[in-house]
JSON list of C-alpha atoms in Angstrom, two decimals:
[
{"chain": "A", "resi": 6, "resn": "UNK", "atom": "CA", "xyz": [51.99, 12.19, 21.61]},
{"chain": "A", "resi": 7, "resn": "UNK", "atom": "CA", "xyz": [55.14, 14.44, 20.47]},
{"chain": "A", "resi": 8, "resn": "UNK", "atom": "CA", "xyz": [57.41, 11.69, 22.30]},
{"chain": "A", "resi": 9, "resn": "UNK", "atom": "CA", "xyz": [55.75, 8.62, 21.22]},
{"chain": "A", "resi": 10, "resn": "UNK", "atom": "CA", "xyz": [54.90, 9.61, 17.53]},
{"chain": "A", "resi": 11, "resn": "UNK", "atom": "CA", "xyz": [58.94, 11.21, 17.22]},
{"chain": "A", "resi": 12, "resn": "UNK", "atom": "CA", "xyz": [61.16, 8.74, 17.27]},
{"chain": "A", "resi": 13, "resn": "UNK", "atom": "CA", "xyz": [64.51, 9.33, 15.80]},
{"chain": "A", "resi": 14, "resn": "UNK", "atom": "CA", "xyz": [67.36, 6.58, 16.86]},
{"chain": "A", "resi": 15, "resn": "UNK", "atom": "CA", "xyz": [69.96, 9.82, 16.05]},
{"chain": "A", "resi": 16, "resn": "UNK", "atom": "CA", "xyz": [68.52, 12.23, 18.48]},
{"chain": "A", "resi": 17, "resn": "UNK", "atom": "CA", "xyz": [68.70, 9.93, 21.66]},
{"chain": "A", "resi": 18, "resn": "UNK", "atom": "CA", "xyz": [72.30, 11.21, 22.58]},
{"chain": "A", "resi": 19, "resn": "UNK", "atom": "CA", "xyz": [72.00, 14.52, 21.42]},
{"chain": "A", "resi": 20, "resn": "UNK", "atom": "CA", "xyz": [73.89, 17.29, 23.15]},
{"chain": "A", "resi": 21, "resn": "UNK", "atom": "CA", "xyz": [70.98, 19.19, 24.09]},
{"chain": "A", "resi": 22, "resn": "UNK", "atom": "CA", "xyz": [69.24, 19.93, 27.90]},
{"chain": "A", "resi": 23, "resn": "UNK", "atom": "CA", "xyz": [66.74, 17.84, 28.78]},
{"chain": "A", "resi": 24, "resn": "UNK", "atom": "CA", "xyz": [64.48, 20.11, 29.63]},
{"chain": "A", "resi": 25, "resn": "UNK", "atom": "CA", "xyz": [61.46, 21.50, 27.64]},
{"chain": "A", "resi": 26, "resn": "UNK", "atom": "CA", "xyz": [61.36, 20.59, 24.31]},
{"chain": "A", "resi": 27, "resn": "UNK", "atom": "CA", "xyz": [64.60, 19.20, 24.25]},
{"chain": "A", "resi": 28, "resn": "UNK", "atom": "CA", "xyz": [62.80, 15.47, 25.13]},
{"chain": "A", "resi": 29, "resn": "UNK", "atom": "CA", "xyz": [60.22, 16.11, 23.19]},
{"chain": "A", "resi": 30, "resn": "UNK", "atom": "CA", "xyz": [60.94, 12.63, 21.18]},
{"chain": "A", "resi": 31, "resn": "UNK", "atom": "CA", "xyz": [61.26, 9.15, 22.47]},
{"chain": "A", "resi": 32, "resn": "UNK", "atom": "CA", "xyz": [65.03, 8.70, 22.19]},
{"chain": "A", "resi": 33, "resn": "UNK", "atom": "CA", "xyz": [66.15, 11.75, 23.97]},
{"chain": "A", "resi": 34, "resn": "UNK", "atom": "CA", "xyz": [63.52, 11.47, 26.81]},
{"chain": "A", "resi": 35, "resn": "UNK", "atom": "CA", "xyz": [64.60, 7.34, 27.38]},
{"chain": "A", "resi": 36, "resn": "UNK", "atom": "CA", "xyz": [67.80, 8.85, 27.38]},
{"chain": "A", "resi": 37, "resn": "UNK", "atom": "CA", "xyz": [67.20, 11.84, 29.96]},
{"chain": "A", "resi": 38, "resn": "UNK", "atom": "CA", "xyz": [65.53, 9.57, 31.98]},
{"chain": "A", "resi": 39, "resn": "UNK", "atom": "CA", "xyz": [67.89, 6.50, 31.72]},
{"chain": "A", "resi": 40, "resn": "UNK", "atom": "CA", "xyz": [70.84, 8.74, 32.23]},
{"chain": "A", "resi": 41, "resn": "UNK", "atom": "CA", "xyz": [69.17, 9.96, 35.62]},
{"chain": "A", "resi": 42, "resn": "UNK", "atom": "CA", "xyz": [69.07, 6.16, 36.73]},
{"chain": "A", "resi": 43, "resn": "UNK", "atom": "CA", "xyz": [72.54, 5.34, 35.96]},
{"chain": "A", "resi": 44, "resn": "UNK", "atom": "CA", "xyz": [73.61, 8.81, 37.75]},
{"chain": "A", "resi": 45, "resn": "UNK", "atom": "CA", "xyz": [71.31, 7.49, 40.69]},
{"chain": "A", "resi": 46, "resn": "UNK", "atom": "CA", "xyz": [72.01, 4.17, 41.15]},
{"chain": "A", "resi": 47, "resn": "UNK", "atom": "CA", "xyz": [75.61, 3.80, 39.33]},
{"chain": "A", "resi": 48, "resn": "UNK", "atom": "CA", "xyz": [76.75, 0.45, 38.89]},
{"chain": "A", "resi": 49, "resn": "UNK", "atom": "CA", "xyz": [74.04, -1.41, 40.96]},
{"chain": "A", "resi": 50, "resn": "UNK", "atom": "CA", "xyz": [71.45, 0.11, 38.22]},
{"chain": "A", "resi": 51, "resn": "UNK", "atom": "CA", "xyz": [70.08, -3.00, 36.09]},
{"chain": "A", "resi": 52, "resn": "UNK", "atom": "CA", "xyz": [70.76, -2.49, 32.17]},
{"chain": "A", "resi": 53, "resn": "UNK", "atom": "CA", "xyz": [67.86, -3.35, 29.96]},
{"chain": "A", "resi": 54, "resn": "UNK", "atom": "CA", "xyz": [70.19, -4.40, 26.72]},
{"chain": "A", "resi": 55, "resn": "UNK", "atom": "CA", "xyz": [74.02, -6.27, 25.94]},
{"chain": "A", "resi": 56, "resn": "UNK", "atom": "CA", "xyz": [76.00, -6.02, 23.22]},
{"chain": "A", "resi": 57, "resn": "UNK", "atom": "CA", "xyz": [79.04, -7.55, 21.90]},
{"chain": "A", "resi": 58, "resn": "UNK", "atom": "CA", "xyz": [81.35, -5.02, 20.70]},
{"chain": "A", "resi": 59, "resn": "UNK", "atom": "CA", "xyz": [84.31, -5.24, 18.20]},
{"chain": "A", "resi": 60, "resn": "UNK", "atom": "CA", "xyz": [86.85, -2.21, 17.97]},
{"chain": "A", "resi": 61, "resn": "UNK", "atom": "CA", "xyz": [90.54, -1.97, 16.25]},
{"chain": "A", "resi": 62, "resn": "UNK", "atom": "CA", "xyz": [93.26, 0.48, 17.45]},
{"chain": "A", "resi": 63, "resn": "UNK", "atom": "CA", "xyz": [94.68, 1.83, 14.32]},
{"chain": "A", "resi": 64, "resn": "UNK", "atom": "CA", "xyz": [98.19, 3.56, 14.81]},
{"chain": "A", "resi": 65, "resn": "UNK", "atom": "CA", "xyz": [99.98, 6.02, 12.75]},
{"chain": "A", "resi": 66, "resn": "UNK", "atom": "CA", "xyz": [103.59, 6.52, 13.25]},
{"chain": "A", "resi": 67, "resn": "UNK", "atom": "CA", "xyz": [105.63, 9.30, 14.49]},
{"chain": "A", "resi": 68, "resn": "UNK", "atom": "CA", "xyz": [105.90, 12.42, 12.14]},
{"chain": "A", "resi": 69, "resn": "UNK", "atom": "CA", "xyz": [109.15, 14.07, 12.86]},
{"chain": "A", "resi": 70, "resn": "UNK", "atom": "CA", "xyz": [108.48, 16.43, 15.55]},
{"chain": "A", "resi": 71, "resn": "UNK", "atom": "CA", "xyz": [104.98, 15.49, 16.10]},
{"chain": "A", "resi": 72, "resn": "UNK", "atom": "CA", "xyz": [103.44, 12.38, 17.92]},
{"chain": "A", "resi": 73, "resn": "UNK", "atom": "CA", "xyz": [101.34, 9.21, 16.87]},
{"chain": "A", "resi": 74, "resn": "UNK", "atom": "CA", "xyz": [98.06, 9.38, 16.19]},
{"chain": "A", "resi": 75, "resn": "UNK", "atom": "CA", "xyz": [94.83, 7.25, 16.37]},
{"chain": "A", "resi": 76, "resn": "UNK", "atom": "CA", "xyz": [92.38, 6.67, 13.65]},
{"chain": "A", "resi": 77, "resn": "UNK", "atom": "CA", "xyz": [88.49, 7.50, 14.56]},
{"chain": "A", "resi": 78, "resn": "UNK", "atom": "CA", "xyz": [85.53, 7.70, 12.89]},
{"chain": "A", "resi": 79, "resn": "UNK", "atom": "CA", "xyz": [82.29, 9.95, 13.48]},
{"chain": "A", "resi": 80, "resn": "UNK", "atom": "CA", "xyz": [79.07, 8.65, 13.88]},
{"chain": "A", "resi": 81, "resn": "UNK", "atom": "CA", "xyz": [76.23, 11.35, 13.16]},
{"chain": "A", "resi": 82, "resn": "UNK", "atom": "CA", "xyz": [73.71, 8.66, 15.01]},
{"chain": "A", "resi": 83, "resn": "UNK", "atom": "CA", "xyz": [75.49, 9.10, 18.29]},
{"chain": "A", "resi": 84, "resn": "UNK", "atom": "CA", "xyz": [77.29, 12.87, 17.54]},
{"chain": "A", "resi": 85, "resn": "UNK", "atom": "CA", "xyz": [80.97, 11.54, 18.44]},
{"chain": "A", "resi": 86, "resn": "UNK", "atom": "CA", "xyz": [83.87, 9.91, 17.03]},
{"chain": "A", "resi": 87, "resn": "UNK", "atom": "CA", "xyz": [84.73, 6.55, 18.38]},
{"chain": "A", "resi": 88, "resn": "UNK", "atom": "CA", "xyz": [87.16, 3.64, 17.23]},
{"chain": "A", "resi": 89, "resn": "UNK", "atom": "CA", "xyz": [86.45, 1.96, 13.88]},
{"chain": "A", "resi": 90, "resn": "UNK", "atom": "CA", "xyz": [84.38, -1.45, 14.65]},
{"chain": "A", "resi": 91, "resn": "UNK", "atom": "CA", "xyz": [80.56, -2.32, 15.75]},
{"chain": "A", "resi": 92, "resn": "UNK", "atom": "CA", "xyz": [78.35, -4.74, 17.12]},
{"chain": "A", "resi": 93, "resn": "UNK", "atom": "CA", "xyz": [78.59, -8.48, 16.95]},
{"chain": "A", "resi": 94, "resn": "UNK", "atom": "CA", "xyz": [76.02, -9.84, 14.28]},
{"chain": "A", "resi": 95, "resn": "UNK", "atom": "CA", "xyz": [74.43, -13.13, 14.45]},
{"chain": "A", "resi": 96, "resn": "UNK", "atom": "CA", "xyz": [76.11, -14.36, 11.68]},
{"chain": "A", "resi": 97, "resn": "UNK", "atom": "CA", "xyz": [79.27, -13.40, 12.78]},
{"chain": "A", "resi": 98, "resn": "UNK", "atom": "CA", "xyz": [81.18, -16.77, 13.41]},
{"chain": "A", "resi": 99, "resn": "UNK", "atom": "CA", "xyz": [83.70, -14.84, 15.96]},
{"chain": "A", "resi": 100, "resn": "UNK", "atom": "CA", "xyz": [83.97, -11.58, 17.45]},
{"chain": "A", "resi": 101, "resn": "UNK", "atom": "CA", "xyz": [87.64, -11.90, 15.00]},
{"chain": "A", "resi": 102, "resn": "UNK", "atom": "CA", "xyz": [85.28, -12.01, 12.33]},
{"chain": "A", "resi": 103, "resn": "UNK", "atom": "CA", "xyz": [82.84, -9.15, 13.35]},
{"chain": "A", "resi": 104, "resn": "UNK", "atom": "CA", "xyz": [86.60, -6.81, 13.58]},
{"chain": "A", "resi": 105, "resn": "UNK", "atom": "CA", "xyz": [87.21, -7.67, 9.89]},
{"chain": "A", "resi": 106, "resn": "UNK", "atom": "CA", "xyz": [83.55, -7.60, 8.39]},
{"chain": "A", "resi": 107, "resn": "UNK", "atom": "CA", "xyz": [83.83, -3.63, 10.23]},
{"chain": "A", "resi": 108, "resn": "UNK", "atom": "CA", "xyz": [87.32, -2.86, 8.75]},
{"chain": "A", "resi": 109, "resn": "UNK", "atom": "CA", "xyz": [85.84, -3.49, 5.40]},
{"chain": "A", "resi": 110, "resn": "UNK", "atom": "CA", "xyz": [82.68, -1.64, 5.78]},
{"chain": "A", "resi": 111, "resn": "UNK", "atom": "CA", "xyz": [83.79, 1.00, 7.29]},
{"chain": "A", "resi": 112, "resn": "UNK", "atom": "CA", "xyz": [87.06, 1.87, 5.59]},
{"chain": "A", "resi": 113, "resn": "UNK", "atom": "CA", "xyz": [87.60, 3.07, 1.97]},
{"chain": "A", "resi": 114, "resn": "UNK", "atom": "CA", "xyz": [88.98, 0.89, -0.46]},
{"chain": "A", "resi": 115, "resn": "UNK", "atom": "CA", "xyz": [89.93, -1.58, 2.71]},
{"chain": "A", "resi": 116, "resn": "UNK", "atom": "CA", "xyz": [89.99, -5.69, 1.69]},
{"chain": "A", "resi": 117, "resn": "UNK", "atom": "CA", "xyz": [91.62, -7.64, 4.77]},
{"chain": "A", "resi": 118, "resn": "UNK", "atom": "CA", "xyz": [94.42, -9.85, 3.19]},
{"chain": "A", "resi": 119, "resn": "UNK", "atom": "CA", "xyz": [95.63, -12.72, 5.61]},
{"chain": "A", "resi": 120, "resn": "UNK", "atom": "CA", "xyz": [99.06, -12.44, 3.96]},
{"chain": "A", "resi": 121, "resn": "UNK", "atom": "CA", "xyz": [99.57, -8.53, 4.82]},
{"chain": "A", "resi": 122, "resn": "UNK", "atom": "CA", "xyz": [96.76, -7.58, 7.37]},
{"chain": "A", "resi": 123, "resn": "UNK", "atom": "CA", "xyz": [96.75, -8.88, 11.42]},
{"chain": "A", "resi": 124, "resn": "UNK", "atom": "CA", "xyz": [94.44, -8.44, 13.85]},
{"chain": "A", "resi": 125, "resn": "UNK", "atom": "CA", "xyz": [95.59, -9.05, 17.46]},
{"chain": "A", "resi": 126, "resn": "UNK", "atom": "CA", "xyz": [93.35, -9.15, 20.52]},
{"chain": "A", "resi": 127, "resn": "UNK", "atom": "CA", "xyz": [94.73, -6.62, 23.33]},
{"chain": "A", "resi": 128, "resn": "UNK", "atom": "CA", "xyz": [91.95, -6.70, 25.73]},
{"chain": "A", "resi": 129, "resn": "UNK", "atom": "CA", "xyz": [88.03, -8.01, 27.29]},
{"chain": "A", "resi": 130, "resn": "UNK", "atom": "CA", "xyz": [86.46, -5.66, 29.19]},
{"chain": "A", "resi": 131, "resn": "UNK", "atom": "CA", "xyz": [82.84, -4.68, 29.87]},
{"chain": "A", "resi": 132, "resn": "UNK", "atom": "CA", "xyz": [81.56, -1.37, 30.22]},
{"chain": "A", "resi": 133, "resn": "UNK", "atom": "CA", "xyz": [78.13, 0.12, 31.77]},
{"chain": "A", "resi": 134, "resn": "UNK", "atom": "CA", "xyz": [76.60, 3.29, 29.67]},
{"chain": "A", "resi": 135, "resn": "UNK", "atom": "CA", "xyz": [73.42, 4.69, 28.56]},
{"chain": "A", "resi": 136, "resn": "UNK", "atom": "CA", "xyz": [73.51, 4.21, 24.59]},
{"chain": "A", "resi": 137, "resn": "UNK", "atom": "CA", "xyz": [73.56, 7.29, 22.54]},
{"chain": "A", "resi": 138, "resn": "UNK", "atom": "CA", "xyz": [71.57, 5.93, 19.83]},
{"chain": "A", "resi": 139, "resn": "UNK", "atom": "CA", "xyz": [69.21, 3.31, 21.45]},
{"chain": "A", "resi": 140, "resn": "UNK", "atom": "CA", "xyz": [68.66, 5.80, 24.88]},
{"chain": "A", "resi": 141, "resn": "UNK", "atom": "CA", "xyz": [68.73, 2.78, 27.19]},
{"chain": "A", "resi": 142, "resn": "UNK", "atom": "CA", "xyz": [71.39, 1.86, 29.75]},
{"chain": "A", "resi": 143, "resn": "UNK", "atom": "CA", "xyz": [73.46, -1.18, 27.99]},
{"chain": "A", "resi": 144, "resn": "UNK", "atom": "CA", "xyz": [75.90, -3.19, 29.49]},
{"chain": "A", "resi": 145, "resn": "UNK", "atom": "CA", "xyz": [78.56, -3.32, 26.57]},
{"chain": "A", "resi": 146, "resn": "UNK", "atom": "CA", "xyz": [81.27, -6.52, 26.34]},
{"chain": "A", "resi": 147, "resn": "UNK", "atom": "CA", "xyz": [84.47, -4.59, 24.47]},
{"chain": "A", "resi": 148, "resn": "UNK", "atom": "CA", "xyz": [86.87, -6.34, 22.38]},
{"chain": "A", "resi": 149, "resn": "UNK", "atom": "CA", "xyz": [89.67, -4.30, 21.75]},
{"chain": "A", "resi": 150, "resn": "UNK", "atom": "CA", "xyz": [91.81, -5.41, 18.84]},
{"chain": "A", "resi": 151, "resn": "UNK", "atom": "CA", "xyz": [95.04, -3.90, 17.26]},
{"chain": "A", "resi": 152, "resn": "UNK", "atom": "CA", "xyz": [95.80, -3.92, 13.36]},
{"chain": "A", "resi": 153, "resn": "UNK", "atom": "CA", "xyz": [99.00, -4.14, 12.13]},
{"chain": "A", "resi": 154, "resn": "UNK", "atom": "CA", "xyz": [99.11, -4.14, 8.25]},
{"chain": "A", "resi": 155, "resn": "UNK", "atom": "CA", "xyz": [102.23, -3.89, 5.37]},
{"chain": "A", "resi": 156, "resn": "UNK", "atom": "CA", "xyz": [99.95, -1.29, 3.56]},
{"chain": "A", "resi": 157, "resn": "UNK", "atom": "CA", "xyz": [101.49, 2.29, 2.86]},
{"chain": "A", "resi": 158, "resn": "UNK", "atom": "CA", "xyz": [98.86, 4.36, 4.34]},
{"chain": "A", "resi": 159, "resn": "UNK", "atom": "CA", "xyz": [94.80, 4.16, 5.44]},
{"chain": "A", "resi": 160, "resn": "UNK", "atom": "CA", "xyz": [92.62, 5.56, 2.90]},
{"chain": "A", "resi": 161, "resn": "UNK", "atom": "CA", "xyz": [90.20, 8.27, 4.94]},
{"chain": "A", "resi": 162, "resn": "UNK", "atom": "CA", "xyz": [86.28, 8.98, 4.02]},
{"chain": "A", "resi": 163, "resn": "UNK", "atom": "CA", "xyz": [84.14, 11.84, 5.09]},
{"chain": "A", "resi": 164, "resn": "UNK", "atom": "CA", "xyz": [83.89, 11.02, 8.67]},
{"chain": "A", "resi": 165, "resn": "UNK", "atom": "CA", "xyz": [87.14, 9.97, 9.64]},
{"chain": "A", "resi": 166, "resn": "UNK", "atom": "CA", "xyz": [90.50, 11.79, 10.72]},
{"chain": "A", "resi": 167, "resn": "UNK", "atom": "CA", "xyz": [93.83, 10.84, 12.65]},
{"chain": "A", "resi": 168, "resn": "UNK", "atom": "CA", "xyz": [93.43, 11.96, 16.58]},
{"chain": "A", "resi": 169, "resn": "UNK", "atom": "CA", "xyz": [96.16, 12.42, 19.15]},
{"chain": "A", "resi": 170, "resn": "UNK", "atom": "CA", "xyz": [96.63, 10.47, 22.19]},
{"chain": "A", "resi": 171, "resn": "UNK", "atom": "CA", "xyz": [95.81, 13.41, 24.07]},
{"chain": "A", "resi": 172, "resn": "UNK", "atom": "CA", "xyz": [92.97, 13.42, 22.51]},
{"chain": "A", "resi": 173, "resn": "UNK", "atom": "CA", "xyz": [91.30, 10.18, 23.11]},
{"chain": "A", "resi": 174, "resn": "UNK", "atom": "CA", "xyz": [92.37, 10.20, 26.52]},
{"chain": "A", "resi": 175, "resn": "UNK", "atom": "CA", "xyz": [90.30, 13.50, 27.52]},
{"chain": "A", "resi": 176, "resn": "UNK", "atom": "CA", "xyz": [87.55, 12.09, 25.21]},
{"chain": "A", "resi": 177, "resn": "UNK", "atom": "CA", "xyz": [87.15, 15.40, 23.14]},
{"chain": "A", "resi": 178, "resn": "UNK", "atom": "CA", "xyz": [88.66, 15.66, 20.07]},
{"chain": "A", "resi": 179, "resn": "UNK", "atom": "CA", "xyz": [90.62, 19.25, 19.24]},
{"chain": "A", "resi": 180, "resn": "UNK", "atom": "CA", "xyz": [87.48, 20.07, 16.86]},
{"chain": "A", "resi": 181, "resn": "UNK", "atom": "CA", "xyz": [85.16, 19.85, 19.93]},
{"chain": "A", "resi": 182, "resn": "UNK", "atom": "CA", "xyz": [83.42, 16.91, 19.37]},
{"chain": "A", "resi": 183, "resn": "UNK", "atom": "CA", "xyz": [82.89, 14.06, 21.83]},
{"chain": "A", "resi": 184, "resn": "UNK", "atom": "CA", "xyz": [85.38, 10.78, 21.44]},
{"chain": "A", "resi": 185, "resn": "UNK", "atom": "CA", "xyz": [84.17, 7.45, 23.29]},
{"chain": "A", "resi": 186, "resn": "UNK", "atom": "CA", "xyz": [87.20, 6.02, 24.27]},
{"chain": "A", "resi": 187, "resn": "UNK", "atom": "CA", "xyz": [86.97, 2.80, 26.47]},
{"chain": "A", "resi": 188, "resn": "UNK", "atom": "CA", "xyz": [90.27, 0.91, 26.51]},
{"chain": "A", "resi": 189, "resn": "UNK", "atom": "CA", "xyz": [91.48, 0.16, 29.71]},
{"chain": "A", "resi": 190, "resn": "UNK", "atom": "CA", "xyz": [94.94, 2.23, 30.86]},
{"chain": "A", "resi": 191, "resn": "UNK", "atom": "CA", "xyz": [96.65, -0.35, 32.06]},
{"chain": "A", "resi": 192, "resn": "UNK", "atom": "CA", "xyz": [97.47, -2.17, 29.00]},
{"chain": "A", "resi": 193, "resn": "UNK", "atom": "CA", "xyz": [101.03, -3.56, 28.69]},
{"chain": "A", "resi": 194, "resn": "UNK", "atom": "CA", "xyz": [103.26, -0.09, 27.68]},
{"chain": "A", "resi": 195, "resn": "UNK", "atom": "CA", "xyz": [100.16, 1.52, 27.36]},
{"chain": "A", "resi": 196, "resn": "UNK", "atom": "CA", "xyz": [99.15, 3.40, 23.39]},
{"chain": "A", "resi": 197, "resn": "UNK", "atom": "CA", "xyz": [102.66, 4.39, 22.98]},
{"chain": "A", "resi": 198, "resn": "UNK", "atom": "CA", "xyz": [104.02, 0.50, 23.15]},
{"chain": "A", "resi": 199, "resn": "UNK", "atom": "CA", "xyz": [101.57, -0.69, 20.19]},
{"chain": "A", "resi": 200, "resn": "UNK", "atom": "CA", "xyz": [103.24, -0.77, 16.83]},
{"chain": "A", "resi": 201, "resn": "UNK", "atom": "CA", "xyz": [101.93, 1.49, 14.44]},
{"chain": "A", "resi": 202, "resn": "UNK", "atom": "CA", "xyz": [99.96, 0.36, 11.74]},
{"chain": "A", "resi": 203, "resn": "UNK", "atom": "CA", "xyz": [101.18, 2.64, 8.56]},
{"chain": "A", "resi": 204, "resn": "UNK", "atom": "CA", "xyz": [103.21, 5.63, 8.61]},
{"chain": "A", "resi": 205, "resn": "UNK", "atom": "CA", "xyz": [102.91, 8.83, 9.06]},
{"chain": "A", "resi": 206, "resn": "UNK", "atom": "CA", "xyz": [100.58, 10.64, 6.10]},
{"chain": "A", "resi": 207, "resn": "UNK", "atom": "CA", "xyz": [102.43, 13.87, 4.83]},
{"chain": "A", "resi": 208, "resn": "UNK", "atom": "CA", "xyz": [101.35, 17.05, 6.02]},
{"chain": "A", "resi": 209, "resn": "UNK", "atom": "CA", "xyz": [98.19, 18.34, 4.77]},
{"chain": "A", "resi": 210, "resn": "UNK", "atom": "CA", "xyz": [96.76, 14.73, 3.55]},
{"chain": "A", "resi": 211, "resn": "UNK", "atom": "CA", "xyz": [93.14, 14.53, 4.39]},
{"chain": "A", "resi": 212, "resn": "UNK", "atom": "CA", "xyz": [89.98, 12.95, 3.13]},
{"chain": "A", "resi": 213, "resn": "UNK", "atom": "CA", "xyz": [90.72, 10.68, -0.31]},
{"chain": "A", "resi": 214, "resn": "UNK", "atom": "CA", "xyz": [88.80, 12.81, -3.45]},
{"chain": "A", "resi": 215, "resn": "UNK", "atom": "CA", "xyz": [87.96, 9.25, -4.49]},
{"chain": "A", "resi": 216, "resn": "UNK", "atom": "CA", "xyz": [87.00, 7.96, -1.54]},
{"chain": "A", "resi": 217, "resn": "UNK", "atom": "CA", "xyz": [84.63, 10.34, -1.28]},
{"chain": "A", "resi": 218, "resn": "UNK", "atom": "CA", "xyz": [83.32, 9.84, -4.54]},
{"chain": "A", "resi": 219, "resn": "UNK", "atom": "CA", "xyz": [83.06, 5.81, -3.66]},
{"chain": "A", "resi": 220, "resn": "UNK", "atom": "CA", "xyz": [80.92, 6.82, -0.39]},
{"chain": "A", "resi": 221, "resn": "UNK", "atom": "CA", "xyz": [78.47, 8.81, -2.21]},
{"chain": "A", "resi": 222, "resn": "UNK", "atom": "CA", "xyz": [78.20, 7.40, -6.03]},
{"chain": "A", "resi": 223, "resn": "UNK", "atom": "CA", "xyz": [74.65, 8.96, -6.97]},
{"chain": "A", "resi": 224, "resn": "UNK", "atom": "CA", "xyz": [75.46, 12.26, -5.51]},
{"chain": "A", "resi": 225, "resn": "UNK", "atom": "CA", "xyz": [78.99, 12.47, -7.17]},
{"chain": "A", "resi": 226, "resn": "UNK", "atom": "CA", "xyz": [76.76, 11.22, -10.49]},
{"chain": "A", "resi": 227, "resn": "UNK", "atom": "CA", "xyz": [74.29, 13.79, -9.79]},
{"chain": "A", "resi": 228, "resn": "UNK", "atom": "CA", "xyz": [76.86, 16.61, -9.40]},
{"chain": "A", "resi": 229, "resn": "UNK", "atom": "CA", "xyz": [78.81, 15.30, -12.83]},
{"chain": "A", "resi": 230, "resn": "UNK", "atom": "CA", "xyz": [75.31, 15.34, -15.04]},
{"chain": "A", "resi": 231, "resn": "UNK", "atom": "CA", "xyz": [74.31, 18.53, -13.73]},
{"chain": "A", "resi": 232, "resn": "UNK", "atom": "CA", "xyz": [77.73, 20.07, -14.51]},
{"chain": "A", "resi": 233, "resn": "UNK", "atom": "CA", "xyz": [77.12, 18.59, -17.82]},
{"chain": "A", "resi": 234, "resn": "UNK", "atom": "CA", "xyz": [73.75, 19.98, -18.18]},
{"chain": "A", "resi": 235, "resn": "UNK", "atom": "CA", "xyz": [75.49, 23.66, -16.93]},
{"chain": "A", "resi": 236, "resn": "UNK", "atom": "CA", "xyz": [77.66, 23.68, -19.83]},
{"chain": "A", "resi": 237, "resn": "UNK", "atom": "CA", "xyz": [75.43, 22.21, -22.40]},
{"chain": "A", "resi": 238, "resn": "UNK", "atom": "CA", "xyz": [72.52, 25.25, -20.83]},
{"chain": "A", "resi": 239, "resn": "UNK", "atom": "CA", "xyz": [75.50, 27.72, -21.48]},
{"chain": "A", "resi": 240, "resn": "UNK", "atom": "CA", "xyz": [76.44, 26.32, -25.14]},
{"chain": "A", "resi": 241, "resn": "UNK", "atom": "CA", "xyz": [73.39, 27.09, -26.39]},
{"chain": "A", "resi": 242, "resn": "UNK", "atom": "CA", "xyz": [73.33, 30.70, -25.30]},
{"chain": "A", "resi": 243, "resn": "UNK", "atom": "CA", "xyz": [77.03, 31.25, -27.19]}
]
């Protein structure tokens, strides 16, 4: 009853054993027992869901000294960072139109302008995995696109941050965390040949403040009325 009564789509891909309690909840013990399939059966294995998947390379240029970097995003549901974009919707005229409805729901303060933003399709590919979030195997169709854009820079929320190539090719990110990374390798010139989006940020730019406060309005609101009510609280004691 603890399996079938929990049933959390964030905890199916949780980096936990599955052992004990750890599948004590119907994600994480589809998942253990989905991933044991896959591992047993590999490619031959049958998946029990598609999806049409969307996803944008988005390039930084060169610092001096340094190298480019790639712009990912975490997702807490699946506990890794992955390229911005998502699953084809219904109404979703083309998968070009699923890439832009993501760019501007998942970046801050991002509006796709046909006069200064381009999306260009580098690759189709399919890919068989168990799904972090769902717990089933899932035979994904990938759409890899790559922005270019006249904008000065990429605002960044909470969850995202500029990776290294290194990074998303050994699929861990230099914080620890996992990074699904799917494109194929043989793609004409490879990473380094794709023109980069914006420049590089300055040293030590992170996060926008106001981004942050555009991701989270009622908490930022609930933080300014109880400073409010600090200062009022200390007013009266003066």
């Amino acid at each position: 009853m603890e399996v079938f009564l929990n049933w959390g789509r964030a905890e199916a891909g949780a980096d936990a054993s599955a052992d004990g309690s750890a599948v004590l909840s119907g994600p994480r013990f589809l998942f253990a027992m989905e991933s044991r399939r896959f591992a047993e059966t590999g490619t031959s294995a049958s998946p029990l869901a598609a999806a049409e998947i969307a996803q944008v390379v988005i390039k930084e240029g060169t610092a001096p000294g340094g190298e480019s970097r790639y712009l990912v995003q975490y997702d807490a549901r699946s506990r890794q960072y992955q390229l911005i974009g998502g699953h084809r919707r219904p109404d979703d005229g083309t998968i070009e139109h699923t890439v832009i409805r993501e760019l501007e729901e998942e970046l801050t303060d991002f509006t796709f302008h046909q006069d200064s933003d381009t999306v260009t399709e580098l690759r189709r590919f399919e890919r068989l995995a168990v799904s972090r979030t769902s717990g089933v195997l899932t035979r994904y169709r990938i759409v890899l696109f790559h922005l270019r854009t006249r904008r000065e820079r990429i605002v960044l929320g909470p969850a995202d941050r500029w990776v290294r190539e290194r990074e998303l090719n050994s699929g861990r990110a230099d914080d620890g965390r996992r990074i699904l990374f799917s494109a194929p390798t043989d793609l004409a010139g490879g990473l380094a040949g794709l023109e980069p989006a914006v420049p590089a940020a300055p040293a030590g730019a992170g996060p926008s403040r106001w981004g942050l406060v555009r991701r989270h309005p009622w908490e930022a609101m609930g933080l300014v009325l109880g400073l409010l009510g600090l200062a009022v609280s200390i007013l009266q004691l003066l």
